[in-house]
GROMACS .gro file of C-alpha atoms in nm:
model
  337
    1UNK     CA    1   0.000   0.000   0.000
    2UNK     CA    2   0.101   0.371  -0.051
    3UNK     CA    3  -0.041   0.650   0.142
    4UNK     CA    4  -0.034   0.974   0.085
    5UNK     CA    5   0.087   1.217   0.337
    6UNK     CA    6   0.098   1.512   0.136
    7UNK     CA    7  -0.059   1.520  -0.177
    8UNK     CA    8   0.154   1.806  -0.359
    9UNK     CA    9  -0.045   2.095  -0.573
   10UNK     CA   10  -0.226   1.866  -0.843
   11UNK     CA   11  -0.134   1.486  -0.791
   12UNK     CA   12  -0.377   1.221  -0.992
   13UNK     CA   13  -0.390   0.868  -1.104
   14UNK     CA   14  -0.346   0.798  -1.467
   15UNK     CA   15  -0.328   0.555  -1.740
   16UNK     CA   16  -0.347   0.580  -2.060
   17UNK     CA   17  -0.727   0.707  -2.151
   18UNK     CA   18  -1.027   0.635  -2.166
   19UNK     CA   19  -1.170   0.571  -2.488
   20UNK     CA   20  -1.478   0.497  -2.693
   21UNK     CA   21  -1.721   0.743  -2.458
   22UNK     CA   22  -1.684   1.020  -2.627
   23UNK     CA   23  -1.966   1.047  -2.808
   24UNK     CA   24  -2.158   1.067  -2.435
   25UNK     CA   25  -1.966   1.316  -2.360
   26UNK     CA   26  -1.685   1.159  -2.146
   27UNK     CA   27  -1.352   1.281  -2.195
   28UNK     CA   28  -1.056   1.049  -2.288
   29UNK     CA   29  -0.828   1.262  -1.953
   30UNK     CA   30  -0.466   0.980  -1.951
   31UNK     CA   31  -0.151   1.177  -1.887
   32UNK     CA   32  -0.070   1.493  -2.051
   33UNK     CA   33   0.329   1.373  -2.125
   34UNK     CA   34   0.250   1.062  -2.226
   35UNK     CA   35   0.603   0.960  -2.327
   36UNK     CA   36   0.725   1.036  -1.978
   37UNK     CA   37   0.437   0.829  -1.856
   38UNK     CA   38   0.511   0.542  -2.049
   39UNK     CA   39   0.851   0.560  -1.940
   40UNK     CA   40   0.836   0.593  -1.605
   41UNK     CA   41   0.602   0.212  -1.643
   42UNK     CA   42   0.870   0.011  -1.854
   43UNK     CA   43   1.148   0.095  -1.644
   44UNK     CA   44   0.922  -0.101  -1.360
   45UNK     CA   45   0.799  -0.392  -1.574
   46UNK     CA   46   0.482  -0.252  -1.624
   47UNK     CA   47   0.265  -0.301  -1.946
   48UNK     CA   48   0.260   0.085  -2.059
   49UNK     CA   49  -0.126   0.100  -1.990
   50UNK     CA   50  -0.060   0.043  -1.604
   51UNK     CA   51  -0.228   0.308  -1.360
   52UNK     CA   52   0.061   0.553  -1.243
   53UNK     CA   53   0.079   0.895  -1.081
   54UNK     CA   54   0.081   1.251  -1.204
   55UNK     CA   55   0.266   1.507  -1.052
   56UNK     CA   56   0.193   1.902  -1.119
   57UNK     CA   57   0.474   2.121  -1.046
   58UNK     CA   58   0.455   2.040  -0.644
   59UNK     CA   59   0.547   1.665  -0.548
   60UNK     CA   60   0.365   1.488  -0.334
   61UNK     CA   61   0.528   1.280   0.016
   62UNK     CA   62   0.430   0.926   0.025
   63UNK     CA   63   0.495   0.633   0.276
   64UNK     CA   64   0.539   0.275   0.138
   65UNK     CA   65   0.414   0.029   0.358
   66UNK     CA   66   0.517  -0.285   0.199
   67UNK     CA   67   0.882  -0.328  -0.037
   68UNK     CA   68   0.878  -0.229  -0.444
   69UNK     CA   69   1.033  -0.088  -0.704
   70UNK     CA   70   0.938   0.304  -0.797
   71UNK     CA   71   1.062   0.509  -1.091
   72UNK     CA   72   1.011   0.878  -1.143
   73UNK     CA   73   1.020   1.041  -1.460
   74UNK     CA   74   0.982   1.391  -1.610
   75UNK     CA   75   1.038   1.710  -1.500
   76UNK     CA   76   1.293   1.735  -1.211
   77UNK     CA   77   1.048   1.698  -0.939
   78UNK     CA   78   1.376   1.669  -0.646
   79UNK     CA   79   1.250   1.334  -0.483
   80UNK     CA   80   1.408   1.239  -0.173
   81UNK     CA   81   1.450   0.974   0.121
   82UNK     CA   82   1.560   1.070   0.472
   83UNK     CA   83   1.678   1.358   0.309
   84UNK     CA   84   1.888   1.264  -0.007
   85UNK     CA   85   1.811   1.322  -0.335
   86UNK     CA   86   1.737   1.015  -0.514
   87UNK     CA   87   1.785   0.974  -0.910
   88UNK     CA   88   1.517   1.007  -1.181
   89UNK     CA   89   1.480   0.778  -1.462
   90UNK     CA   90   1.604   0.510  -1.218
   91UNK     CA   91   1.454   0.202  -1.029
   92UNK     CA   92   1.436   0.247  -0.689
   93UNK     CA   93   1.368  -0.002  -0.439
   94UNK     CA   94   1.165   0.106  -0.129
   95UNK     CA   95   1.104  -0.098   0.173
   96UNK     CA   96   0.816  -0.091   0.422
   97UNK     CA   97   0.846   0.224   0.623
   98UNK     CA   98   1.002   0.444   0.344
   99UNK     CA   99   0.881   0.800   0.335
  100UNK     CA  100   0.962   0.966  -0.038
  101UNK     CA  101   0.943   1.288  -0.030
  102UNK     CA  102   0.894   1.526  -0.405
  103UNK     CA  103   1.004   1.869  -0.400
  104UNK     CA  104   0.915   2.179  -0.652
  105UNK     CA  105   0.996   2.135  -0.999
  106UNK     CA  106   1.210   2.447  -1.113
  107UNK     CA  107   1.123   2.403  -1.551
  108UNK     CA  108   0.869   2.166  -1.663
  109UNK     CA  109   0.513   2.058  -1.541
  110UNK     CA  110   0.454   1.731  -1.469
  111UNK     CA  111   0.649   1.415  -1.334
  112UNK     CA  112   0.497   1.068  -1.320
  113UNK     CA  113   0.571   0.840  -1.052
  114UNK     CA  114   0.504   0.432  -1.176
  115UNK     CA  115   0.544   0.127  -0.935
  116UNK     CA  116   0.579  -0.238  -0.983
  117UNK     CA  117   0.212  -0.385  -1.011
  118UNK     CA  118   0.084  -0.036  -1.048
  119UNK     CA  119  -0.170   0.163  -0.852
  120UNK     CA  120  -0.479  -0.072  -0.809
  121UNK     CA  121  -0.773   0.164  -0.813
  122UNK     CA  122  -1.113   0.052  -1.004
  123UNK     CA  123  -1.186   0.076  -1.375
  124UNK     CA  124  -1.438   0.295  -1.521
  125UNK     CA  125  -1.604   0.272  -1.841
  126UNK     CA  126  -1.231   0.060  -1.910
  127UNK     CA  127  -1.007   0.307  -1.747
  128UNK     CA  128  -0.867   0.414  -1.432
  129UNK     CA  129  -0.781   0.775  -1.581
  130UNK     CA  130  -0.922   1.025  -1.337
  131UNK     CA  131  -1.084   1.295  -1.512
  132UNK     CA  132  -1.116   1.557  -1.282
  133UNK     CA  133  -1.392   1.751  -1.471
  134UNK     CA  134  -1.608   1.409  -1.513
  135UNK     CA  135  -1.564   1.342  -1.172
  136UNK     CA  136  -1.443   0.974  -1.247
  137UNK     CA  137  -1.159   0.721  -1.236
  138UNK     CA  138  -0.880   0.738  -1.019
  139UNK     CA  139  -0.938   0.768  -0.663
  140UNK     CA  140  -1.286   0.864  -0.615
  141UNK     CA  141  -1.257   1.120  -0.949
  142UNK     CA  142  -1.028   1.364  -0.787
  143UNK     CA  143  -0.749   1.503  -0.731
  144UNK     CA  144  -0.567   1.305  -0.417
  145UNK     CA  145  -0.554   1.453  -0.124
  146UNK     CA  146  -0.401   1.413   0.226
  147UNK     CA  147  -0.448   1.066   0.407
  148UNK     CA  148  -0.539   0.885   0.091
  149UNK     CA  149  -0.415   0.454   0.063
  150UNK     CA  150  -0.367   0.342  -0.258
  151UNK     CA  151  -0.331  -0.048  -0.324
  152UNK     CA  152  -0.079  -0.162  -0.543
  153UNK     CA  153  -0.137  -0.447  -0.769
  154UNK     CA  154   0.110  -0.740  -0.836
  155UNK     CA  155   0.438  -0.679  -1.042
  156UNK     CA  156   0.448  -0.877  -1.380
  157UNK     CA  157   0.858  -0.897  -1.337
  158UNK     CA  158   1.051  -1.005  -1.038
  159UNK     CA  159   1.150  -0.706  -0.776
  160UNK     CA  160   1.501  -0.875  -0.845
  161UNK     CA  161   1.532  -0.790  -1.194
  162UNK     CA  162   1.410  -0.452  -1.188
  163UNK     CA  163   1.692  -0.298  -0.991
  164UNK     CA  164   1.951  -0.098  -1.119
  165UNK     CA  165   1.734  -0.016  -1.459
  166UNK     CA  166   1.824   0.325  -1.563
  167UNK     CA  167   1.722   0.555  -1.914
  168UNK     CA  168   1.906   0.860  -1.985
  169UNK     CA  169   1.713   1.165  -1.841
  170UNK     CA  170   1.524   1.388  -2.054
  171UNK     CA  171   1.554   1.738  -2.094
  172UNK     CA  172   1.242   1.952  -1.975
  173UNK     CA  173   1.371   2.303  -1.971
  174UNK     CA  174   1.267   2.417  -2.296
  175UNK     CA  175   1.468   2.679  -2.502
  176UNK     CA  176   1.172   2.952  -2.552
  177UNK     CA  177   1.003   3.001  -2.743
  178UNK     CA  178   0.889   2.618  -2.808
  179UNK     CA  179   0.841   2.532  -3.101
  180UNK     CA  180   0.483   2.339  -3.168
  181UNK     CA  181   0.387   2.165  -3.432
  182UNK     CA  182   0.063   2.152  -3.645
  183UNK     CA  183  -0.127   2.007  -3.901
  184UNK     CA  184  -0.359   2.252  -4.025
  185UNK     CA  185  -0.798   2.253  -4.026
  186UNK     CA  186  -1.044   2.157  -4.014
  187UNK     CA  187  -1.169   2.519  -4.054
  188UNK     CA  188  -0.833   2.683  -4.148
  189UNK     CA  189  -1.033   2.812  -4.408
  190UNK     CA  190  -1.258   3.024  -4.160
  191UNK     CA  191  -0.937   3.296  -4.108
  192UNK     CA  192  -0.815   3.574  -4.331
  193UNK     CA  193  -0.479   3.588  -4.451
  194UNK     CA  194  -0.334   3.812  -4.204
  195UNK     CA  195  -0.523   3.631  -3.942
  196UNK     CA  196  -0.322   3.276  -4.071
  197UNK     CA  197  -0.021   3.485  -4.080
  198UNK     CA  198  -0.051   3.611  -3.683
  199UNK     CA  199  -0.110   3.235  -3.612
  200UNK     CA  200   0.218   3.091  -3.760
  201UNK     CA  201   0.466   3.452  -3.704
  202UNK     CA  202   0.350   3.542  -3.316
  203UNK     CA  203   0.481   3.421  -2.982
  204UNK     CA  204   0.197   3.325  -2.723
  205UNK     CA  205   0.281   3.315  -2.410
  206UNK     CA  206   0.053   3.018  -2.146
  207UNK     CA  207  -0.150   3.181  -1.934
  208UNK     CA  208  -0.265   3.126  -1.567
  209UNK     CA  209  -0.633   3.037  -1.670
  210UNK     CA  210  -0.482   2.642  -1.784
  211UNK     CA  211  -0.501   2.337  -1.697
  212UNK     CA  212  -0.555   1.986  -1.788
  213UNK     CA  213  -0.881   2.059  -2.021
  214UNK     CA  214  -0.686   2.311  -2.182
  215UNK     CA  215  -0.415   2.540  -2.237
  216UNK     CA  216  -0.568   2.919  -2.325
  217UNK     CA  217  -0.292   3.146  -2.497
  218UNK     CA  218  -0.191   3.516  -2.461
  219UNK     CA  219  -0.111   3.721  -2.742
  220UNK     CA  220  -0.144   3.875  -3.094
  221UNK     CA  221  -0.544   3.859  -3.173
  222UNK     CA  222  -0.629   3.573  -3.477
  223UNK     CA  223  -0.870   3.765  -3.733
  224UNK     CA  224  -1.165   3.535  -3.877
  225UNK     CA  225  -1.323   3.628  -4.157
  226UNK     CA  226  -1.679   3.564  -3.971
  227UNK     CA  227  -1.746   3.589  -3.626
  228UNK     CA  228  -1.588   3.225  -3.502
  229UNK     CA  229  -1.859   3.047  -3.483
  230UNK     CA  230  -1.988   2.737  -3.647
  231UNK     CA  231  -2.154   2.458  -3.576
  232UNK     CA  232  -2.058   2.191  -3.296
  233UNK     CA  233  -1.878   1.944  -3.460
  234UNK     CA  234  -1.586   1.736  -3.296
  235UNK     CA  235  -1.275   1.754  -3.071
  236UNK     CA  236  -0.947   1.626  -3.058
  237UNK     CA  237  -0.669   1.623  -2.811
  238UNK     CA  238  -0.469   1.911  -2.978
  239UNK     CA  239  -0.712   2.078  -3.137
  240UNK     CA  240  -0.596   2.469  -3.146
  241UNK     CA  241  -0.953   2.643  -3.076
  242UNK     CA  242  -0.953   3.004  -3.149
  243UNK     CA  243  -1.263   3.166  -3.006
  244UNK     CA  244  -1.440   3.507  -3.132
  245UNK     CA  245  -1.213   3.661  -2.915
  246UNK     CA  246  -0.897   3.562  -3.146
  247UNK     CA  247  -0.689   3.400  -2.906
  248UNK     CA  248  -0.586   3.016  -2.959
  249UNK     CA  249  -0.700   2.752  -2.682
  250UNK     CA  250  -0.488   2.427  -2.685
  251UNK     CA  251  -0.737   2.138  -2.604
  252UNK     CA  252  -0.599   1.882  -2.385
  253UNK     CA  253  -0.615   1.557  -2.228
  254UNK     CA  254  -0.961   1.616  -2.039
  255UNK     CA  255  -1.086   1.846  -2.321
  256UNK     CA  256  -1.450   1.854  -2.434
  257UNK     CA  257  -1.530   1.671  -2.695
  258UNK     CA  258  -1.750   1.857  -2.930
  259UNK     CA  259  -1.725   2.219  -2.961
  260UNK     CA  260  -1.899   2.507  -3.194
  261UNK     CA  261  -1.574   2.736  -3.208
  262UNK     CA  262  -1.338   2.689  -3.529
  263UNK     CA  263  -1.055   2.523  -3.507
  264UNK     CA  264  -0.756   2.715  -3.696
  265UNK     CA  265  -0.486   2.342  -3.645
  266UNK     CA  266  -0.384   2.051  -3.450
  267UNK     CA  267  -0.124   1.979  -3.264
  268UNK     CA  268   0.079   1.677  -3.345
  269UNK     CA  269   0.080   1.386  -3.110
  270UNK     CA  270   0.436   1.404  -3.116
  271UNK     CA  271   0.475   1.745  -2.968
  272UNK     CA  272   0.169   1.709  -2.723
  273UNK     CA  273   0.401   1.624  -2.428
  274UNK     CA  274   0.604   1.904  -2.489
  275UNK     CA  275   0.288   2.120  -2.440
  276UNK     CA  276   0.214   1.905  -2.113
  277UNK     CA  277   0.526   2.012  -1.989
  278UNK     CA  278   0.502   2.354  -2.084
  279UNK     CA  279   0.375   2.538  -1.708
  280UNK     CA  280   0.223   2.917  -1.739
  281UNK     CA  281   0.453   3.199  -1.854
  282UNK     CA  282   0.634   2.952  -2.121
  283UNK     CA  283   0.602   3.114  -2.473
  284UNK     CA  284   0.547   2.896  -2.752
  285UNK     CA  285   0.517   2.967  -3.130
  286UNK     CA  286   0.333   2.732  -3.429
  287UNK     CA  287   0.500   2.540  -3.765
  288UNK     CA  288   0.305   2.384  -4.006
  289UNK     CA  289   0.371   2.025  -4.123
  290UNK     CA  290   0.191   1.798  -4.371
  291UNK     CA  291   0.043   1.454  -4.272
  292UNK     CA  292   0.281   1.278  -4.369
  293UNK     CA  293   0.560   1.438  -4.178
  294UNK     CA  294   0.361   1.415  -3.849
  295UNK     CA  295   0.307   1.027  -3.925
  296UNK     CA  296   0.639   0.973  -3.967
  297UNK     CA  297   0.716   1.126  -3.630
  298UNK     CA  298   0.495   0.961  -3.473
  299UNK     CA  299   0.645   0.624  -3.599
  300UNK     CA  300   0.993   0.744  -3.488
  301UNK     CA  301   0.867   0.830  -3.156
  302UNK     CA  302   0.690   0.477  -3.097
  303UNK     CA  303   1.005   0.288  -3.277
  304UNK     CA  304   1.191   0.470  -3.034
  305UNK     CA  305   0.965   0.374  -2.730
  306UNK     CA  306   0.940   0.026  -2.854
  307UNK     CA  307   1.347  -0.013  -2.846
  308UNK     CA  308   1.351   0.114  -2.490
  309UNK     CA  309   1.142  -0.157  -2.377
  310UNK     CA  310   1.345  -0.428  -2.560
  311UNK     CA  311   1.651  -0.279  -2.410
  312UNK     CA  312   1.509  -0.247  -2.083
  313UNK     CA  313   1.368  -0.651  -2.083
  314UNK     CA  314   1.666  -0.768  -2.221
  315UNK     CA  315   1.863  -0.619  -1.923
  316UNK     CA  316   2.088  -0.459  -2.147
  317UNK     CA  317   1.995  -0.107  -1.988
  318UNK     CA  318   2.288   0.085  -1.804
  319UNK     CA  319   2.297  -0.055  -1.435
  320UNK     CA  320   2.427   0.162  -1.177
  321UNK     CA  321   2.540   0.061  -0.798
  322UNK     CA  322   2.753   0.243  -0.532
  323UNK     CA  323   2.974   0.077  -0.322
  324UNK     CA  324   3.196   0.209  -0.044
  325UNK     CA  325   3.559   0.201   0.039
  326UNK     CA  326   3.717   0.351   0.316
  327UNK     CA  327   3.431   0.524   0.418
  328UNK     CA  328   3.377   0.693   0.073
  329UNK     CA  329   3.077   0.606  -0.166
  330UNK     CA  330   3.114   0.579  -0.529
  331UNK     CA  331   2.909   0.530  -0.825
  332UNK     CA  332   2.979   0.344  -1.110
  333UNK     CA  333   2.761   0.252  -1.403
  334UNK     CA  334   2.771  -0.081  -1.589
  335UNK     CA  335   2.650  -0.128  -1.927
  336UNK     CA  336   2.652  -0.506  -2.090
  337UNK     CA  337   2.706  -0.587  -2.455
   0.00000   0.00000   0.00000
């Protein structure tokens, strides 16, 4: 069991989405990095769909109650036990007793936190994404909060052969502005020139008023050659709203899914976890790609995830231990060919 002693500013349980409900209304919500997410599971010997943890910019302090194997990924969210930093990207075995404790994350957003078995909370409509605005999965369809015991289910792999797996550590303090790519439409065609122009040559900066439904964007106004309505047709995760007001709305993992606002792009799925990690104040600007670019990406992106999890069940992964002599600890890393 885990409990939660302090739950940090915005801590949920997450897997990968919920799907096929949309048409009733019911958002897909499933991690907004979902590369980091996915991550964070195969270093543990998870299948990638497994329920993890969340993090938002404040970490959370949790006490382990029984032994396994954690791994954080994402931004730099400063975990700790009794005081020393432990490393991201990393297995880490806890025992029964262990308090880790998650600091403030200086660049980035969001940090996901995956154990052995994963988090054994109930499925709902498939899924045990909590979607905070539907008021389901999860724990209870909330946030957590203070006190809360989650179960943990049993571990596919060994606790023995999980230690020591390591990935290299990703980078989440973005050069700014960030560049985002888009594919463009459906209703591209309902903005003037200068108003497709001020879409692909401005910098928008995120504002405070985001979140996990949706990222709203300061800036240079986006002229339409109407008014910006139409009628309600559908949503995707990524879809770049732009309102009557002229200002672009990134929709998100717990988005709505219809809408009667045109929709000037998309986001590719490749650069969505860039945009999850993007916290308010980061600028971003858009570039437009075709199709077939953005499917090639994505390809790249799962080859790449796909090689990570060979690597990591093949134990071929980088292994790192300390040892001390003479009253001096050293780390050394191992890699096998």
């Amino acid at each position: 069991m885990v409990i939660v002693e302090k739950s940090g500013a915005l801590t949920t349980i997450q897997d990968m989405g919920r799907t096929g409900y949309e048409r009733f209304g019911v958002s897909p919500a499933g991690p907004m990095d979902i590369r980091s997410f996915v991550l964070a599971n195969l270093l543990v010997g998870n299948p990638k769909n497994t329920a993890a943890m969340e993090i938002s910019i404040i970490g959370p302090t949790l006490r382990f109650t029984e032994r396994g194997v954690i791994a954080i990924t994402g931004c730099d969210i400063a975990p700790r036990r009794l005081g020393k930093p432990l490393e991201m990207y990393k297995t880490i075995v806890v025992e029964a007793g262990d308090v880790i404790q998650m600091g403030i994350a200086p660049s980035g957003c969001r940090a996901y936190l995956a154990i052995a078995g994963g988090f054994a909370v109930p499925k709902v409509m498939g899924s045990c994404a909590t979607s905070v605005q539907n008021k389901i999965g999860g724990k209870d369809g909330r946030k957590l909060k203070n006190g809360d015991e989650l179960q943990v289910g049993q571990p596919t792999v060994a606790l023995s052969q999980l230690a020591g797996r390591a990935l290299s550590k990703e980078k989440f303090g973005y050069d700014q502005p960030l560049t985002i790519r888009v594919i463009m439409g459906p209703q591209d065609n309902e903005f003037t020139a200068q108003g497709l122009d001020t879409f692909f040559n401005s910098i928008y900066t995120v504002s405070n008023d985001s979140n996990r439904m949706g990222y709203r964007l300061e800036g240079p106004v986006i002229e339409h050659k109407g008014d910006g309505n139409i009628i309600s047709d559908g949503i995707v995760t990524g879809s770049v709203q732009v309102p009557t007001a002229g200002l672009p709305i990134i929709m998100l993992a717990e988005r709505q899914t219809v809408g009667g606002y045109t929709k000037i792009a998309t986001v590719i799925s490749v650069d969505l976890p860039k945009i999850g990690q993007c916290r308010p104040g980061d600028t971003i600007r858009f570039q437009a790609i075709s199709i077939d670019e953005a499917q090639k990406l994505y390809k790249n992106m799962q080859d790449d995830l796909k090689q990570k999890e060979i690597t990591l069940s093949n134990g071929n992964c980088p292994k790192t231990y300390k040892i001390e002599v003479n009253g001096k600890q050293y780390l050394f890393t191992v890699t096998e060919r």
